Short mmCIF file of C-alpha atoms and ligand atoms in Angstrom, two decimals:
data_model
loop_
_atom_site.label_atom_id
_atom_site.label_comp_id
_atom_site.label_asym_id
_atom_site.label_seq_id
_atom_site.Cartn_x
_atom_site.Cartn_y
_atom_site.Cartn_z
CA MET O 6 6.04 15.07 -6.97
CA ALA O 7 7.77 15.42 -3.58
CA GLY O 8 10.24 12.64 -2.80
CA ALA O 9 10.90 12.06 -6.49
CA SER O 10 14.36 10.61 -5.87
CA GLY O 11 13.01 7.78 -3.70
CA TYR O 12 11.65 4.39 -4.65
CA ALA O 13 7.98 5.30 -4.20
CA GLY O 14 8.43 8.64 -5.96
CA GLY O 15 10.24 6.98 -8.86
CA GLU O 16 7.42 4.46 -9.25
CA ILE O 17 4.78 7.21 -9.22
CA LEU O 18 6.69 9.01 -11.98
CA ARG O 19 6.94 5.78 -14.01
CA LEU O 20 3.16 5.37 -13.81
CA LEU O 21 2.45 9.03 -14.56
CA LEU O 22 4.54 8.82 -17.74
CA ALA O 23 2.06 6.25 -19.08
CA HIS O 24 -1.04 8.05 -17.78
CA PRO O 25 -3.13 9.77 -20.46
CA ARG O 26 -4.37 12.62 -18.21
CA PHE O 27 -1.33 13.64 -16.14
CA GLU O 28 1.69 15.74 -16.97
CA VAL O 29 4.61 15.67 -14.56
CA GLY O 30 5.26 19.08 -12.96
CA ALA O 31 7.87 19.84 -10.32
CA VAL O 32 10.03 16.96 -9.09
CA THR O 33 11.53 17.59 -5.65
CA ALA O 34 13.88 15.84 -3.22
CA ALA O 35 16.14 16.52 -0.24
CA SER O 36 19.80 15.42 -0.39
CA SER O 37 19.51 14.81 -4.17
CA ALA O 38 18.21 18.31 -4.96
CA GLY O 39 20.18 19.74 -7.88
CA GLU O 40 20.78 16.32 -9.46
CA ARG O 41 19.42 15.22 -12.83
CA LEU O 42 16.52 12.80 -12.49
CA GLY O 43 18.23 10.65 -15.13
CA ASP O 44 21.18 10.15 -12.77
CA VAL O 45 18.89 9.08 -9.91
CA HIS O 46 16.32 7.04 -11.86
CA PRO O 47 17.96 5.97 -15.15
CA HIS O 48 14.82 4.01 -16.11
CA LEU O 49 12.71 7.20 -16.35
CA VAL O 50 14.14 8.14 -19.75
CA PRO O 51 11.58 10.82 -20.78
CA LEU O 52 12.32 12.72 -17.54
CA ALA O 53 16.09 12.26 -17.61
CA ASP O 54 16.92 15.95 -18.04
CA ARG O 55 14.62 17.21 -15.28
CA VAL O 56 16.55 18.61 -12.32
CA LEU O 57 15.40 17.77 -8.80
CA ASP O 58 14.24 20.81 -6.86
CA VAL O 59 14.28 21.39 -3.11
CA THR O 60 10.98 20.30 -1.50
CA THR O 61 9.07 23.46 -0.54
CA ALA O 62 5.39 24.39 -0.51
CA PRO O 63 5.76 27.22 -3.09
CA THR O 64 7.43 24.82 -5.55
CA LEU O 65 4.59 22.31 -5.17
CA SER O 66 1.52 24.51 -4.77
CA GLY O 67 0.92 25.48 -8.41
CA HIS O 68 -0.21 21.96 -9.32
CA ASP O 69 -3.62 20.25 -9.48
CA VAL O 70 -2.29 17.15 -7.69
CA VAL O 71 0.71 16.78 -5.37
CA PHE O 72 2.05 13.34 -4.52
CA LEU O 73 4.09 13.15 -1.31
CA ALA O 74 6.51 10.22 -0.94
CA LEU O 75 8.56 11.38 2.05
CA PRO O 76 9.79 9.69 5.22
CA HIS O 77 7.01 9.74 7.83
CA GLY O 78 6.75 12.91 9.89
CA HIS O 79 7.37 15.26 6.96
CA SER O 80 3.99 15.33 5.21
CA GLY O 81 1.90 17.21 7.77
CA ALA O 82 3.74 20.54 7.79
CA LEU O 83 4.10 20.53 4.01
CA ALA O 84 0.46 19.62 3.32
CA ALA O 85 -0.73 22.35 5.70
CA GLN O 86 0.97 24.94 3.47
CA LEU O 87 -0.67 23.68 0.27
CA PRO O 88 -3.99 25.24 -0.81
CA GLU O 89 -7.04 23.14 0.11
CA SER O 90 -7.97 23.03 -3.59
CA VAL O 91 -4.82 21.04 -4.41
CA VAL O 92 -5.38 17.28 -4.28
CA VAL O 93 -2.68 15.92 -1.95
CA ILE O 94 -1.96 12.19 -2.05
CA ASP O 95 0.37 11.12 0.77
CA CYS O 96 2.27 7.83 0.51
CA GLY O 97 3.69 8.19 4.02
CA ALA O 98 2.12 6.95 7.22
CA ASP O 99 1.34 10.40 8.66
CA PHE O 100 -2.42 10.48 8.03
CA ARG O 101 -3.33 6.78 7.98
CA LEU O 102 -4.18 6.12 11.61
CA GLU O 103 -7.42 7.33 13.15
CA SER O 104 -6.22 6.66 16.70
CA GLU O 105 -3.72 9.12 18.17
CA ALA O 106 -2.88 6.51 20.82
CA ASP O 107 -1.90 4.01 18.10
CA TRP O 108 0.22 6.66 16.41
CA THR O 109 2.14 7.61 19.53
CA THR O 110 2.69 3.94 20.42
CA PHE O 111 4.29 3.11 17.08
CA TYR O 112 5.76 6.39 15.76
CA ASP O 113 8.22 8.93 17.13
CA THR O 114 6.75 12.13 15.67
CA ALA O 115 3.69 14.22 16.62
CA TYR O 116 0.27 12.92 15.55
CA ALA O 117 -0.87 14.81 12.42
CA GLY O 118 -4.49 13.57 12.23
CA SER O 119 -6.14 11.32 9.68
CA TRP O 120 -7.28 11.66 6.07
CA PRO O 121 -9.60 9.50 3.96
CA TYR O 122 -7.87 6.14 3.64
CA GLY O 123 -6.85 5.24 0.11
CA LEU O 124 -7.74 1.58 -0.18
CA PRO O 125 -10.75 1.74 -2.53
CA GLU O 126 -11.45 -2.00 -2.41
CA LEU O 127 -11.62 -2.28 1.39
CA ARG O 128 -14.94 -3.84 2.35
CA GLY O 129 -16.94 -2.91 5.42
CA PRO O 130 -20.10 -4.33 6.93
CA ALA O 131 -23.44 -3.99 5.12
CA GLY O 132 -21.78 -3.78 1.70
CA SER O 133 -19.90 -0.52 2.33
CA VAL O 134 -16.69 0.05 0.41
CA GLN O 135 -13.90 2.56 1.01
CA ARG O 136 -14.01 3.79 -2.61
CA ASP O 137 -17.06 5.88 -1.71
CA GLN O 138 -14.95 8.04 0.64
CA LEU O 139 -12.46 8.98 -2.07
CA ALA O 140 -14.46 10.59 -4.88
CA GLY O 141 -13.80 14.32 -4.74
CA ALA O 142 -11.46 14.09 -1.73
CA THR O 143 -8.62 16.63 -1.68
CA ARG O 144 -6.52 14.82 0.93
CA ILE O 145 -5.91 11.06 0.79
CA ALA O 146 -3.63 8.80 2.86
CA VAL O 147 -2.25 5.95 0.76
CA PRO O 148 -2.06 2.68 2.74
CA GLY O 149 1.15 1.01 3.79
CA CYS O 150 2.37 -1.84 1.60
CA TYR O 151 1.83 -4.70 4.07
CA PRO O 152 -1.59 -3.36 5.16
CA THR O 153 -2.67 -3.38 1.52
CA GLY O 154 -1.81 -7.03 0.96
CA VAL O 155 -3.04 -8.22 4.35
CA SER O 156 -6.24 -6.15 4.55
CA LEU O 157 -7.42 -7.12 1.08
CA ALA O 158 -6.67 -10.75 1.91
CA LEU O 159 -8.81 -10.90 5.06
CA ALA O 160 -11.43 -8.12 4.85
CA PRO O 161 -14.03 -10.14 2.88
CA GLY O 162 -14.18 -12.75 5.64
CA PHE O 163 -14.61 -10.14 8.38
CA ALA O 164 -17.16 -8.13 6.39
CA ALA O 165 -19.19 -11.33 5.85
CA GLY O 166 -19.03 -12.25 9.55
CA LEU O 167 -17.17 -15.51 8.88
CA LEU O 168 -14.05 -14.90 11.00
CA GLU O 169 -13.27 -14.63 14.72
CA ALA O 170 -11.84 -11.24 15.72
CA GLU O 171 -8.99 -12.79 17.73
CA ASP O 172 -6.24 -15.23 16.79
CA VAL O 173 -5.53 -13.64 13.41
CA VAL O 174 -1.97 -14.50 12.38
CA VAL O 175 -0.05 -13.00 9.46
CA VAL O 176 3.45 -13.78 8.22
CA ALA O 177 4.50 -11.78 5.20
CA ALA O 178 7.65 -11.56 3.09
CA SER O 179 8.69 -8.32 1.43
CA GLY O 180 11.26 -7.37 -1.15
CA THR O 181 13.97 -4.96 -0.05
CA SER O 182 12.58 -1.88 -1.84
CA GLY O 183 9.94 -1.80 0.89
CA ALA O 184 12.56 -0.23 3.15
CA GLY O 185 13.26 2.66 0.80
CA ARG O 186 16.39 3.70 -0.99
CA SER O 187 18.62 5.13 1.71
CA LEU O 188 21.71 3.10 2.54
CA LYS O 189 21.32 0.60 5.38
CA PRO O 190 23.92 -2.11 6.12
CA HIS O 191 21.35 -4.88 6.60
CA LEU O 192 20.00 -4.16 3.12
CA LEU O 193 23.33 -4.55 1.33
CA GLY O 194 23.25 -7.16 -1.41
CA SER O 195 25.77 -9.28 0.48
CA GLU O 196 23.45 -9.40 3.51
CA VAL O 197 20.20 -10.00 1.66
CA MET O 198 21.07 -12.22 -1.29
CA GLY O 199 20.41 -15.89 -0.62
CA SER O 200 18.93 -15.20 2.83
CA MET O 201 15.59 -14.51 4.50
CA SER O 202 15.18 -12.96 7.92
CA PRO O 203 12.37 -11.63 10.13
CA TYR O 204 12.15 -8.16 11.66
CA GLY O 205 9.70 -6.27 13.87
CA VAL O 206 8.92 -9.60 15.57
CA GLY O 207 6.60 -9.64 18.57
CA GLY O 208 4.05 -7.05 17.48
CA GLY O 209 6.53 -4.22 16.97
CA HIS O 210 6.03 -3.45 13.28
CA ARG O 211 4.40 -0.09 12.56
CA HIS O 212 1.95 -1.58 10.13
CA THR O 213 0.26 -3.63 12.86
CA PRO O 214 -2.16 -0.90 14.04
CA GLU O 215 -2.99 0.00 10.44
CA ILE O 216 -3.84 -3.63 9.63
CA GLU O 217 -5.96 -3.83 12.80
CA GLN O 218 -7.71 -0.56 11.92
CA ASN O 219 -8.65 -1.90 8.47
CA LEU O 220 -9.82 -5.31 9.64
CA SER O 221 -11.77 -3.74 12.52
CA ARG O 222 -13.50 -1.49 10.01
CA ALA O 223 -14.37 -4.54 7.89
CA ALA O 224 -15.60 -6.52 10.90
CA GLY O 225 -17.44 -3.71 12.65
CA GLU O 226 -15.70 -4.75 15.89
CA PRO O 227 -12.09 -4.62 17.18
CA VAL O 228 -9.78 -7.14 15.51
CA THR O 229 -6.29 -7.96 16.82
CA VAL O 230 -3.50 -9.33 14.66
CA SER O 231 -0.17 -11.07 15.25
CA PHE O 232 1.97 -9.75 12.39
CA THR O 233 5.48 -10.93 11.52
CA PRO O 234 7.25 -9.41 8.50
CA THR O 235 10.24 -11.00 6.83
CA LEU O 236 12.77 -9.70 4.35
CA ALA O 237 13.09 -11.68 1.11
CA PRO O 238 16.00 -11.58 -1.33
CA MET O 239 14.13 -9.79 -4.14
CA PRO O 240 13.76 -6.11 -5.00
CA ARG O 241 9.96 -5.97 -5.17
CA GLY O 242 6.92 -7.85 -3.99
CA ILE O 243 5.00 -8.91 -0.90
CA LEU O 244 3.65 -12.39 -0.29
CA ALA O 245 1.37 -12.39 2.75
CA THR O 246 0.08 -15.58 4.38
CA CYS O 247 -2.87 -14.69 6.57
CA THR O 248 -4.81 -17.09 8.77
CA ALA O 249 -7.82 -16.66 11.03
CA ARG O 250 -10.26 -18.87 12.94
CA LEU O 251 -13.59 -19.54 11.26
CA ARG O 252 -16.80 -18.81 13.14
CA SER O 253 -19.03 -21.81 13.64
CA GLY O 254 -21.14 -22.45 10.57
CA ALA O 255 -18.56 -21.04 8.17
CA ASP O 256 -17.43 -23.67 5.70
CA ARG O 257 -15.45 -24.02 2.51
CA ALA O 258 -18.39 -23.01 0.30
CA SER O 259 -19.37 -19.91 2.27
CA VAL O 260 -15.74 -18.81 2.49
CA ARG O 261 -15.14 -19.11 -1.24
CA ALA O 262 -18.44 -17.38 -2.01
CA ALA O 263 -17.63 -14.44 0.30
CA TRP O 264 -14.23 -13.77 -1.25
CA GLU O 265 -15.44 -14.19 -4.82
CA ALA O 266 -18.43 -11.92 -4.25
CA ALA O 267 -16.29 -9.21 -2.61
CA TYR O 268 -13.96 -8.91 -5.55
CA ALA O 269 -16.14 -10.02 -8.50
CA ASP O 270 -16.27 -6.49 -9.93
CA GLU O 271 -12.88 -5.23 -8.78
CA PRO O 272 -10.50 -4.39 -11.62
CA PHE O 273 -7.34 -4.87 -9.55
CA VAL O 274 -8.12 -7.63 -7.04
CA HIS O 275 -8.58 -11.17 -8.25
CA VAL O 276 -9.26 -14.42 -6.45
CA LEU O 277 -7.40 -17.04 -8.48
CA PRO O 278 -9.07 -20.24 -9.68
CA GLU O 279 -8.93 -23.00 -7.07
CA GLY O 280 -5.58 -24.76 -7.12
CA SER O 281 -3.62 -21.70 -8.37
CA TRP O 282 -1.48 -19.77 -5.91
CA PRO O 283 -0.36 -16.14 -5.89
CA ALA O 284 3.24 -15.37 -6.80
CA THR O 285 5.06 -12.07 -6.49
CA ALA O 286 6.56 -12.54 -9.97
CA SER O 287 3.06 -12.33 -11.48
CA VAL O 288 2.36 -8.87 -10.08
CA VAL O 289 5.70 -7.10 -10.56
CA GLY O 290 5.12 -3.62 -11.97
CA SER O 291 1.33 -4.04 -11.94
CA ASN O 292 -1.46 -2.70 -9.77
CA HIS O 293 -2.81 -6.21 -9.49
CA VAL O 294 -3.54 -8.11 -6.24
CA GLN O 295 -3.60 -11.89 -6.51
CA LEU O 296 -5.43 -13.85 -3.82
CA GLN O 297 -6.14 -17.46 -3.01
CA VAL O 298 -8.26 -18.64 -0.13
CA ALA O 299 -8.26 -22.10 1.43
CA VAL O 300 -10.00 -23.67 4.41
CA ASP O 301 -8.09 -25.87 6.85
CA GLU O 302 -11.08 -27.95 7.96
CA ARG O 303 -9.10 -29.88 10.59
CA LEU O 304 -8.21 -26.67 12.45
CA GLY O 305 -11.23 -24.57 11.49
CA ARG O 306 -9.09 -21.85 9.99
CA VAL O 307 -9.07 -19.88 6.79
CA VAL O 308 -5.71 -19.41 5.06
CA VAL O 309 -5.47 -16.56 2.56
CA VAL O 310 -2.37 -15.81 0.53
CA SER O 311 -1.98 -12.50 -1.29
CA ALA O 312 0.68 -11.18 -3.64
CA ILE O 313 1.24 -7.53 -4.50
CA ASP O 314 4.06 -5.37 -5.78
CA ASN O 315 4.89 -3.19 -2.78
CA LEU O 316 5.90 -0.31 -5.03
CA THR O 317 2.86 -0.48 -7.33
CA LYS O 318 -0.42 -1.51 -5.64
CA GLY O 319 1.45 -1.23 -2.34
CA THR O 320 2.26 2.50 -2.90
CA ALA O 321 2.49 4.26 -6.24
CA GLY O 322 -0.29 2.43 -8.06
CA ALA O 323 -2.62 3.02 -5.14
CA ALA O 324 -1.60 6.70 -5.15
CA VAL O 325 -2.48 7.08 -8.83
CA GLN O 326 -5.69 5.05 -8.36
CA CYS O 327 -6.68 7.42 -5.53
CA ALA O 328 -5.83 10.48 -7.63
CA ASN O 329 -8.06 9.12 -10.41
CA LEU O 330 -10.92 8.71 -7.93
CA ALA O 331 -10.37 12.12 -6.35
CA LEU O 332 -10.44 13.82 -9.75
CA GLY O 333 -13.46 11.88 -11.06
CA LEU O 334 -11.38 10.08 -13.71
CA GLU O 335 -11.83 6.41 -14.56
CA GLU O 336 -10.32 4.59 -11.58
CA THR O 337 -8.13 2.31 -13.70
CA LEU O 338 -6.68 5.02 -15.94
CA GLY O 339 -2.92 4.68 -16.51
CA LEU O 340 -2.58 1.66 -14.24
CA PRO O 341 -1.06 -1.58 -15.51
CA ILE O 342 -2.83 -4.83 -14.68
CA ALA O 343 -0.31 -7.10 -16.44
CA GLY O 344 2.88 -7.96 -14.57
CA VAL O 345 6.42 -8.32 -15.89
CA ALA O 346 7.36 -11.97 -16.30
CA PRO O 347 9.39 -14.11 -15.99
N1 NAP N 20 9.04 1.63 -0.49
C1 NAP N 20 7.83 1.11 -0.35
O1 NAP N 20 7.54 -0.04 -0.76
C2 NAP N 20 6.74 1.92 0.29
C3 NAP N 20 5.47 1.35 0.35
C4 NAP N 20 4.42 2.06 0.95
C5 NAP N 20 4.68 3.32 1.47
N2 NAP N 20 5.92 3.84 1.42
C6 NAP N 20 6.14 5.14 2.03
O2 NAP N 20 6.49 6.09 1.03
C7 NAP N 20 7.38 7.06 1.59
C8 NAP N 20 8.63 7.08 0.74
O3 NAP N 20 9.23 5.79 0.78
P1 NAP N 20 10.43 5.36 -0.15
O4 NAP N 20 10.52 3.90 -0.04
O5 NAP N 20 10.30 5.98 -1.50
O6 NAP N 20 11.67 6.04 0.61
P2 NAP N 20 13.05 6.51 0.01
O7 NAP N 20 13.41 5.68 -1.17
O8 NAP N 20 13.99 6.56 1.15
O9 NAP N 20 12.77 8.00 -0.50
C9 NAP N 20 12.52 9.05 0.39
C10 NAP N 20 12.34 10.34 -0.38
O10 NAP N 20 12.09 11.41 0.54
C11 NAP N 20 13.09 12.42 0.37
N3 NAP N 20 13.37 13.02 1.67
C12 NAP N 20 14.11 12.50 2.69
N4 NAP N 20 14.12 13.34 3.75
C13 NAP N 20 13.39 14.41 3.38
C14 NAP N 20 13.07 15.64 4.01
N5 NAP N 20 13.49 15.92 5.25
N6 NAP N 20 12.30 16.54 3.33
C15 NAP N 20 11.89 16.28 2.07
N7 NAP N 20 12.18 15.13 1.42
C16 NAP N 20 12.92 14.22 2.06
C17 NAP N 20 14.28 11.73 -0.23
O11 NAP N 20 15.07 12.67 -0.91
P3 NAP N 20 16.66 12.45 -1.10
O12 NAP N 20 16.83 11.07 -1.63
O13 NAP N 20 17.01 13.49 -2.12
O14 NAP N 20 17.32 12.68 0.22
C18 NAP N 20 13.57 10.75 -1.18
O15 NAP N 20 13.16 11.41 -2.35
C19 NAP N 20 7.66 6.61 3.05
O16 NAP N 20 6.84 7.31 3.92
C20 NAP N 20 7.29 5.14 3.02
O17 NAP N 20 6.89 4.66 4.27
C21 NAP N 20 6.96 3.18 0.83
#
């Protein structure tokens, strides 16, 4: 586990401790190397006496699976030094984008390429599903947290041909752990508690091209998205409100049927009964995605709300789900579906 001292790394370790088929090997970090894991993540009691190692390829290469949870720009060089037989699951952005132009527009490091995209439930046209790309893969790019919540919210409508490819608008609120663990003044408790604020406004957030890539794949044509993230005074969770224009002929019944059919057999994605609305509190600590879909008949728009835990289905849960698929294990193994409430 590389990046074990971070939020995503800590969540992967929490999930692996409850997984029946994984044993935790090396745990590595950067500035925290040499520290006890128990001092960095006091909640990971069974691993408390492990000492964080420096992140190097030799330390990581003797394992069947390596999870990378590093700041973007650091995964490529490390992964290139790991044997091809090692399953590498990257939680960073480095290998998510298929377009080099998108990468260079939104990121400040060299383009590393793209790996199979780790969102198993992502629908495409003609009934295709991303899961089929992940069985047996030895390199997988775990999606970003916002792209997970937003893409799963809207993909069924694009895959079913019900939505217009333009005028897609998303406003999403995230808990502060989405920004990682390093100290940043605007993430101090005194700044965040009792306040909400937007960031990356005006199309500047790095998850925009990833969301567009996913929805374009679902639609089979280019989709553009206006995406505005906001910071919410909670440690975990993303609530995404996603709206798009309905194509003529699409109505309340066809919309509901498309979403319910897309996720009828999915273990982790559930369309709630009509009248119930997703809440971040319901998915804390779980790999569960809650969705509700409504039609604004006056404006001819669909409104989909999704809730995920950014650290679980939005990162670490997806990473473990992808590892299960890559290794041919049951996809749901070791992954909680029940949240922590209240
Ligand atoms: N947080 C989320 O909700 C979330 C969701 C989806 C994806 N992700 C992605 O997951 C990755 C990790 O995010 P995070 O939230 O866990 O960040 P984080 O809390 O800041 O943790 C970053 C980790 O990377 C290590 N690190 C920093 N610089 C390094 C370097 N030069 N070489 C090796 N290791 C280095 C840190 O070690 P030290 O602490 O010892 O310095 C720490 O273990 C990021 O790419 C992020 O975009 C995060």
